[in-house]
Short mmCIF file of C-alpha atoms and ligand atoms in Angstrom, two decimals:
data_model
loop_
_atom_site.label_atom_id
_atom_site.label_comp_id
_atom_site.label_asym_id
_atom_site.label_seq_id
_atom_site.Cartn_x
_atom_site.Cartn_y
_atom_site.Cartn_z
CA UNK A 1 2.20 -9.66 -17.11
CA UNK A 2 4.27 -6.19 -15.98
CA UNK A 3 2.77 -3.28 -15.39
CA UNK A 4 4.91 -0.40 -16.89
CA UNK A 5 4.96 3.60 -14.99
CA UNK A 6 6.69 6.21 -17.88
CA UNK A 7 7.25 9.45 -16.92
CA UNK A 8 3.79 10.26 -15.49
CA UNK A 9 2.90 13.21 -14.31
CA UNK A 10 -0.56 14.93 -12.93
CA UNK A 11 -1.37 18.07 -11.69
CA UNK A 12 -5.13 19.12 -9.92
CA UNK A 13 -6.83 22.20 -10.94
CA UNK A 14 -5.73 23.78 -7.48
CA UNK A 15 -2.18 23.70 -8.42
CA UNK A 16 -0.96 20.47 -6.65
CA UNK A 17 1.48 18.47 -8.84
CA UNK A 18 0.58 15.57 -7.29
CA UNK A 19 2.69 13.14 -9.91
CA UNK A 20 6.13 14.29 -11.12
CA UNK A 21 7.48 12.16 -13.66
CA UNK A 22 6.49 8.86 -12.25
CA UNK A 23 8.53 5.67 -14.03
CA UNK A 24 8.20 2.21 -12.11
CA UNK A 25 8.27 -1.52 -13.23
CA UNK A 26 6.06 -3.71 -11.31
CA UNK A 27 6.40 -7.11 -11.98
CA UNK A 28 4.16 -10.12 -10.73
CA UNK A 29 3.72 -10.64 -6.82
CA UNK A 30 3.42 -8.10 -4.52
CA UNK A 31 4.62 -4.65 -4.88
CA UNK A 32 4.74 -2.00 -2.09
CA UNK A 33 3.91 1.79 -2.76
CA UNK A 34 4.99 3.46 0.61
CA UNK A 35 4.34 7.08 1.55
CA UNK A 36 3.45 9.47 3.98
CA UNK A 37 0.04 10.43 3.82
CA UNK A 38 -0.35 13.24 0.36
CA UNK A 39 2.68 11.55 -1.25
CA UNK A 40 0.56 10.75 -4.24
CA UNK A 41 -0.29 7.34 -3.88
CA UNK A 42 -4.07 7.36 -4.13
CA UNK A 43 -3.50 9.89 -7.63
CA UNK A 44 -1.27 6.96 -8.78
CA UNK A 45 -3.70 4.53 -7.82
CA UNK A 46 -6.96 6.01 -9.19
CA UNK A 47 -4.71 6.61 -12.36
CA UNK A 48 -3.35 2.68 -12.91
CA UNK A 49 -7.36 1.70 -12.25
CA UNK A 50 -8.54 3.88 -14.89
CA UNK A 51 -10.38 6.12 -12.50
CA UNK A 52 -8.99 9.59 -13.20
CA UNK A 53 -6.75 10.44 -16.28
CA UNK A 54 -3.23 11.66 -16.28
CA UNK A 55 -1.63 15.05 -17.72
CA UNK A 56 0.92 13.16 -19.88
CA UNK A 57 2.72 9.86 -19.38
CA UNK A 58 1.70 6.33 -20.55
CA UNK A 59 0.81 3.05 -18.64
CA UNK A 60 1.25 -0.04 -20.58
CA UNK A 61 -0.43 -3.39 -18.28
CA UNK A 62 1.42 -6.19 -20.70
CA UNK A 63 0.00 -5.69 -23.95
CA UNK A 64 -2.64 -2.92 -22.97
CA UNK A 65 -2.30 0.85 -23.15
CA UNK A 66 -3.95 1.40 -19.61
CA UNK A 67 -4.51 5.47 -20.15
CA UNK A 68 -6.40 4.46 -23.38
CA UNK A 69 -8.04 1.47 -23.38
CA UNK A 70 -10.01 1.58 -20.06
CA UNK A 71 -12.23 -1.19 -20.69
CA UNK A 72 -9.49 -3.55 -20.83
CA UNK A 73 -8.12 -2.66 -18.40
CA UNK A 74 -11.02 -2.82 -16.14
CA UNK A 75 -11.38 -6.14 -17.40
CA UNK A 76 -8.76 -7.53 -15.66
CA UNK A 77 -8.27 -5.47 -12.95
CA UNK A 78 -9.55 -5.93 -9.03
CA UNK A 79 -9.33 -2.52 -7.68
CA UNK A 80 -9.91 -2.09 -3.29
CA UNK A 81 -10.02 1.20 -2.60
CA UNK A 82 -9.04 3.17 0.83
CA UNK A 83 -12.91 3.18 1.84
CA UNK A 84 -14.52 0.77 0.56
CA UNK A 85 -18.33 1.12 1.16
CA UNK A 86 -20.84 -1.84 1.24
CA UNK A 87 -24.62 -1.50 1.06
CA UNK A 88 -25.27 -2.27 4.93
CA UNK A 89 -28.71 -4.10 4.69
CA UNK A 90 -27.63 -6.79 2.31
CA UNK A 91 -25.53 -10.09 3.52
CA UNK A 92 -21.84 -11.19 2.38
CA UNK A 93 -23.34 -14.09 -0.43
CA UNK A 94 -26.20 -12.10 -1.94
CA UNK A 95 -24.20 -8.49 -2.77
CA UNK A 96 -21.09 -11.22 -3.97
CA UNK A 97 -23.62 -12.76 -5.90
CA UNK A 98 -25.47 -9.81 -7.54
CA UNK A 99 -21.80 -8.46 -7.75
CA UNK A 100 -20.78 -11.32 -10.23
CA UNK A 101 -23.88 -10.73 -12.31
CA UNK A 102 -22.67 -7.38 -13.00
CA UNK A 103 -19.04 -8.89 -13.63
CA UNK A 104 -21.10 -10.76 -16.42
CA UNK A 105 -20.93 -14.04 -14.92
CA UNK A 106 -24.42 -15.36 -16.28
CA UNK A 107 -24.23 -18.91 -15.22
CA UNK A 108 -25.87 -19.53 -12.09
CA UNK A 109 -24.00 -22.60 -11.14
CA UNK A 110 -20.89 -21.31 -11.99
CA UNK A 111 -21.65 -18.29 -10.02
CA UNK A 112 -22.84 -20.15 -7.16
CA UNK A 113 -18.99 -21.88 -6.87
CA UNK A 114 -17.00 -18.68 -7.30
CA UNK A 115 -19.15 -16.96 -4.94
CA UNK A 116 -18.48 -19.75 -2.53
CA UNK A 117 -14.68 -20.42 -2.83
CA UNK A 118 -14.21 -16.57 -2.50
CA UNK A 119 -16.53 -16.46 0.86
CA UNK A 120 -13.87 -19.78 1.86
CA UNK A 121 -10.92 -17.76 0.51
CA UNK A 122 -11.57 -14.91 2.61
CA UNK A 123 -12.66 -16.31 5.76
CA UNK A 124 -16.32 -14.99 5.31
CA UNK A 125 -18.29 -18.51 5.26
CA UNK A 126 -18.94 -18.52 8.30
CA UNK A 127 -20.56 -15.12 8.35
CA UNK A 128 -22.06 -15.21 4.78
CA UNK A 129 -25.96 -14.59 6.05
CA UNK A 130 -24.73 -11.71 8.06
CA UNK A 131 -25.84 -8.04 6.95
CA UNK A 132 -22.26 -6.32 5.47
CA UNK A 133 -23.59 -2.96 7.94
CA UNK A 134 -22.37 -5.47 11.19
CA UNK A 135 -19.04 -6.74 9.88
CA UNK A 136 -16.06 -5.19 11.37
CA UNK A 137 -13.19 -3.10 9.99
CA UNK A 138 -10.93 -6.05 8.94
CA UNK A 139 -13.82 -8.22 7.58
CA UNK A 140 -15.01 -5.04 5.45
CA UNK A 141 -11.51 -5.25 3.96
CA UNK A 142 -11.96 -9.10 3.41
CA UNK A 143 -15.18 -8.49 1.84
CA UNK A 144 -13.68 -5.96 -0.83
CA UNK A 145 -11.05 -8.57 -1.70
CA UNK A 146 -13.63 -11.70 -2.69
CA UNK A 147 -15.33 -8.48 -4.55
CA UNK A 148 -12.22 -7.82 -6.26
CA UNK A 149 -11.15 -10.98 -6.72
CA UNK A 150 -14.37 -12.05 -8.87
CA UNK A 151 -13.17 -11.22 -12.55
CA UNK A 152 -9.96 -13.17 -11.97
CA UNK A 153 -7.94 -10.17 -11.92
CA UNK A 154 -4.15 -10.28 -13.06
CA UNK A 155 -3.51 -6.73 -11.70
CA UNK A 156 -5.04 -6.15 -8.27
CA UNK A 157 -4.81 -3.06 -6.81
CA UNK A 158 -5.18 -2.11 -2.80
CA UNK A 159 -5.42 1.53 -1.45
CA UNK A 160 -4.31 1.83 2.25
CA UNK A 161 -5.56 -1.52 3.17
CA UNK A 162 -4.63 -1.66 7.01
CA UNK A 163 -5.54 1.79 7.89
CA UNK A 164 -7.70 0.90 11.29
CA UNK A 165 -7.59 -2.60 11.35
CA UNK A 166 -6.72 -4.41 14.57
CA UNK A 167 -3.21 -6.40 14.85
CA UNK A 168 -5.44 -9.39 14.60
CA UNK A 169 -7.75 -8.42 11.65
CA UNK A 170 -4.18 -6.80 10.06
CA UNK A 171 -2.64 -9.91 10.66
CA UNK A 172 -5.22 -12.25 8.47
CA UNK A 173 -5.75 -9.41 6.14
CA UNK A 174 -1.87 -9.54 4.71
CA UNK A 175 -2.08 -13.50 4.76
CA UNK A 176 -4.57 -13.11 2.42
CA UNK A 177 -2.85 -11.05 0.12
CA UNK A 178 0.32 -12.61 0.59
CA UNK A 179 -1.49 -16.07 -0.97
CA UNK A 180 -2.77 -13.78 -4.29
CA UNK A 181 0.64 -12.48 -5.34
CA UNK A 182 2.30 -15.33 -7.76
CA UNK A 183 0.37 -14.72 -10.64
CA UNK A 184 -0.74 -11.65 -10.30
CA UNK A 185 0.65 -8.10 -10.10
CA UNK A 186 -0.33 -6.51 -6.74
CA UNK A 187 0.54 -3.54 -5.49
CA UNK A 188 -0.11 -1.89 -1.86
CA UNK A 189 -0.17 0.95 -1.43
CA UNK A 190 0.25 2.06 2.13
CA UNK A 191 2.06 4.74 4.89
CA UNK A 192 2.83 1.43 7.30
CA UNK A 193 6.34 0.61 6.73
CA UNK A 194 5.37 -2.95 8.57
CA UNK A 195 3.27 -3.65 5.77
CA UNK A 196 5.52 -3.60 3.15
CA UNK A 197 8.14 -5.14 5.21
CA UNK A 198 6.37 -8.41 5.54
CA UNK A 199 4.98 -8.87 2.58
CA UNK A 200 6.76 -7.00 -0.25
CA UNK A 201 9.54 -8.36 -2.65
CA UNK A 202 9.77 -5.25 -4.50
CA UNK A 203 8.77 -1.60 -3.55
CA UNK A 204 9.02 1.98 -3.95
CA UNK A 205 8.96 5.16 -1.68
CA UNK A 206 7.09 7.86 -2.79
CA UNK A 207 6.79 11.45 -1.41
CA UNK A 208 5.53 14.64 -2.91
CA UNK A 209 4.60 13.29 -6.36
CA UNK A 210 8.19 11.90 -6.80
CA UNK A 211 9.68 8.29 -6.33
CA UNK A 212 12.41 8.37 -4.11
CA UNK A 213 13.17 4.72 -4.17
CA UNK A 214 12.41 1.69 -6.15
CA UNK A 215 14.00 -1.59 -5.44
CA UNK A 216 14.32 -4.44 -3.21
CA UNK A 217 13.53 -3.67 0.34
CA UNK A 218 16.60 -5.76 1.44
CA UNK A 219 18.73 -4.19 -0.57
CA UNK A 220 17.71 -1.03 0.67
CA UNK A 221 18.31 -1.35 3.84
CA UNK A 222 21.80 -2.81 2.90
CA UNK A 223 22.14 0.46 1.47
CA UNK A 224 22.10 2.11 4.60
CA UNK A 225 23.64 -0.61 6.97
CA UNK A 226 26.06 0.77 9.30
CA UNK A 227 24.91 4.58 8.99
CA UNK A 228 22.37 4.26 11.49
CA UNK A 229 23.12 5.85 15.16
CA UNK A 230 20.97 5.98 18.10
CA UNK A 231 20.93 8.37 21.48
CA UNK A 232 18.62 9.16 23.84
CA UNK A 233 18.13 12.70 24.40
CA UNK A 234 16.23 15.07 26.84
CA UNK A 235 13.22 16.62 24.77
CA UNK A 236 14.49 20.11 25.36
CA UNK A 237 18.03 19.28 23.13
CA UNK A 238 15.48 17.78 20.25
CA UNK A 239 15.75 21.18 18.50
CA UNK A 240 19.43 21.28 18.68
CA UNK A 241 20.16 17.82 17.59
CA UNK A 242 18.00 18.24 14.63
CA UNK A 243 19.60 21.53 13.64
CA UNK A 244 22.73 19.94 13.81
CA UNK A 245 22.73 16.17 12.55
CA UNK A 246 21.35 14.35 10.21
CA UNK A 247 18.16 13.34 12.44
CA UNK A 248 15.66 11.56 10.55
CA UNK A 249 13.31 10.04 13.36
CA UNK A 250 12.67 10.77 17.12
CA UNK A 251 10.07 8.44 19.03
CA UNK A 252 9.12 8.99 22.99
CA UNK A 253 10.16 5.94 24.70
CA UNK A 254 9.42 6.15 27.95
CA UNK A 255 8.73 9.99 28.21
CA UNK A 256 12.59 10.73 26.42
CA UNK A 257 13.25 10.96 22.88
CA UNK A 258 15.44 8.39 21.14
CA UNK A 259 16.62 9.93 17.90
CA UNK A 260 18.04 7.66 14.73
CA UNK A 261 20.49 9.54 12.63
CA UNK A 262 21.48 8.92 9.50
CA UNK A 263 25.42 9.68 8.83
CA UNK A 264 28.85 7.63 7.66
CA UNK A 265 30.49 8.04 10.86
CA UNK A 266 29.11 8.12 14.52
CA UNK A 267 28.21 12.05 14.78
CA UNK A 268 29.74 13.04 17.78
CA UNK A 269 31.04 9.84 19.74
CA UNK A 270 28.25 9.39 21.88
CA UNK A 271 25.66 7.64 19.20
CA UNK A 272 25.62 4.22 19.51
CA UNK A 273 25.73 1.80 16.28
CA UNK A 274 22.28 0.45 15.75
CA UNK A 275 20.99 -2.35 13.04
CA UNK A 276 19.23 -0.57 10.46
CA UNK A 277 15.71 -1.37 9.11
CA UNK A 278 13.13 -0.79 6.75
CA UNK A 279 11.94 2.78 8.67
CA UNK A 280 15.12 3.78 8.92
CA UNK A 281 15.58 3.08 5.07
CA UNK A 282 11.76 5.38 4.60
CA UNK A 283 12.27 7.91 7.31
CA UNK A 284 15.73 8.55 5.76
CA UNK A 285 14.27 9.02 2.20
CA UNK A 286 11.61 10.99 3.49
CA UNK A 287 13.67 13.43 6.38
CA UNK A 288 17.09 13.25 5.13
CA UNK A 289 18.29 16.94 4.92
P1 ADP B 301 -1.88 9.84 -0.78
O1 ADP B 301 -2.79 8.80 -1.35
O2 ADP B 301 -0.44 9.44 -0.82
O3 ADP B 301 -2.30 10.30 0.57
P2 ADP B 301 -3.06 11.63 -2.76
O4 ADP B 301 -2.81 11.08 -4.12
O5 ADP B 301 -4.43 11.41 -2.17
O6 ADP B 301 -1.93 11.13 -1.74
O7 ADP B 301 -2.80 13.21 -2.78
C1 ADP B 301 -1.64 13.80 -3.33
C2 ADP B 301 -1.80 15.31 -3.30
O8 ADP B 301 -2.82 15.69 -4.21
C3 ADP B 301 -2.21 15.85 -1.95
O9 ADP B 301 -1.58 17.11 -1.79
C4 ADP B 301 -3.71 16.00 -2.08
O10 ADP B 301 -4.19 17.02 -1.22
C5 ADP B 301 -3.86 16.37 -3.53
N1 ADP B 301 -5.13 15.89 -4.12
C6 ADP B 301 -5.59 14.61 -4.16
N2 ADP B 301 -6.75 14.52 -4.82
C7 ADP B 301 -7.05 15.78 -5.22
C8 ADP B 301 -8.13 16.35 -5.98
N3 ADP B 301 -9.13 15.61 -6.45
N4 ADP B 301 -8.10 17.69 -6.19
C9 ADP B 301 -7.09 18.45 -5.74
N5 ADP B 301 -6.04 17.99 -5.03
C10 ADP B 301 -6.01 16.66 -4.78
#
């Protein structure tokens, strides 16, 4: 199964192209949309999962025409999206249960089993009698993944997945998807370059509607080995560095600015050579002048 982008494009009624020309191959395992936030990631999203149609373009999931035959699509598709709301006054195993009716899963034994191994699969057994209104952030998240995992999905979709989770609740969250990936295409979309680090064999950057990148995220930042330089600056020359190099992130550390910049040769002598990674690889898509 591939999922197959052609020149997709989308425009809201206020004006905002929010998809220009959008082509990407996404293959089985985990794929990693990365962009800051109104890149056009949700649009794409909501698009792929049949949720809002596109201008002109075509999707094809293997043999199905995703922009025209929705239902097949929806089929096979397990869709999180960024906030995923749960009725608060019902527990984990009844809505998962009531859920799979709706998925047409009619036989109750049956049903009982996938309910179960999903409430294993996503840590939740232990807390399967307790009302969805007093789970946390990350087991929210868990919750919408044995939801969307109940159709046996082979394209699985996840909107900004790790927005407000803990390090610990992050942490088991991307384990989980890490273990859905081989047969399935998943994609992640998300503004945490972390994310896509750990988990993502392929990926693409997005910004303003248009893919910047797509590719391996090793051989990206290959791509930009050995053009990464690093000073620390007082904040008051901030302004001049960035009129005058190539500056494509600053961060406080300790209360001065240390600025990456992205050039062939050290910029003025007094950069020093740093090892480049997967932000410098975005940030330098994103803030390269
Ligand atoms: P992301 O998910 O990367 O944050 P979105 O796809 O939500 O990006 O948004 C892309 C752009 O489209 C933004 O400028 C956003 O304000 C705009 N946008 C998103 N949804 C709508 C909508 N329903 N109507 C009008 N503009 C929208």
């Amino acid at each position: 199964m591939q999922l197959t982008i052609t020149n997709l494009n989308k425009t809201y009624s206020n004006g905002v192209q929010a998809l220009k020309d959008v082509s990407l191959t996404i293959n089985q395992g985990m794929f990693g949309l990365l962009g800051p936030n109104g890149a056009g990631k949700s649009s794409l999203m909501r698009t792929i999962a049949t949720l809002q149609e596109a201008d002109s373009g075509s999707i094809a999931l293997g043999d199905i025409d995703v922009l025209t035959q929705k239902e097949d699509v929806r089929k096979t598709l397990g869709y999180l999206p960024q906030e995923f709301g749960v009725y608060p006054k019902i527990d984990a195993v009844t809505l998962l249960n009531h859920l799979a009716v709706l998925k047409g899963i009619t036989n109750a034994s049956e049903r009982k089993s996938l309910v179960e191994s999903l409430l294993q699969k996503t840590n939740l057994w232990e807390s399967r009698k307790k009302n969805l209104g007093g789970f946390s952030g990350g087991m929210k998240q868990r919750f919408g993944i044995a939801q969307a995992l109940i159709a046996s999905p082979k394209l699985i979709i996840v909107d900004e997945p790790t927005a407000g989770l803990d390090p610990a609740e992050r942490n088991r969250f991307l384990n989980l998807l890490s273990e859905l990936g081989e047969n399935t295409v998943v994609i992640l979309s998300t503004h945490i370059v972390e994310d896509v680090k750990e988990l993502c064999s392929d990926m693409a950057i997005i910004n303003k509607g248009q893919v910047l990148y797509k590719g391996n995220p090793f051989e990206a930042i290959d791509g930009i080995q050995g053009k990464i330089w690093r000073k620390r600056i007082k904040k008051e020359e901030l302004v001049d560095y960035r009129a005058n190099h190539n500056v494509i992130s600053d961060r406080l550390i300790a209360g001065s600015p240390v600025i990456h910049v992205l050039s062939e040769n050290n910029p003025d002598g007094t950069f020093e050579a740093i090892t480049a990674d997967l932000e410098d690889v975005y940030f330098g898509k994103i803030f390269s002048n």
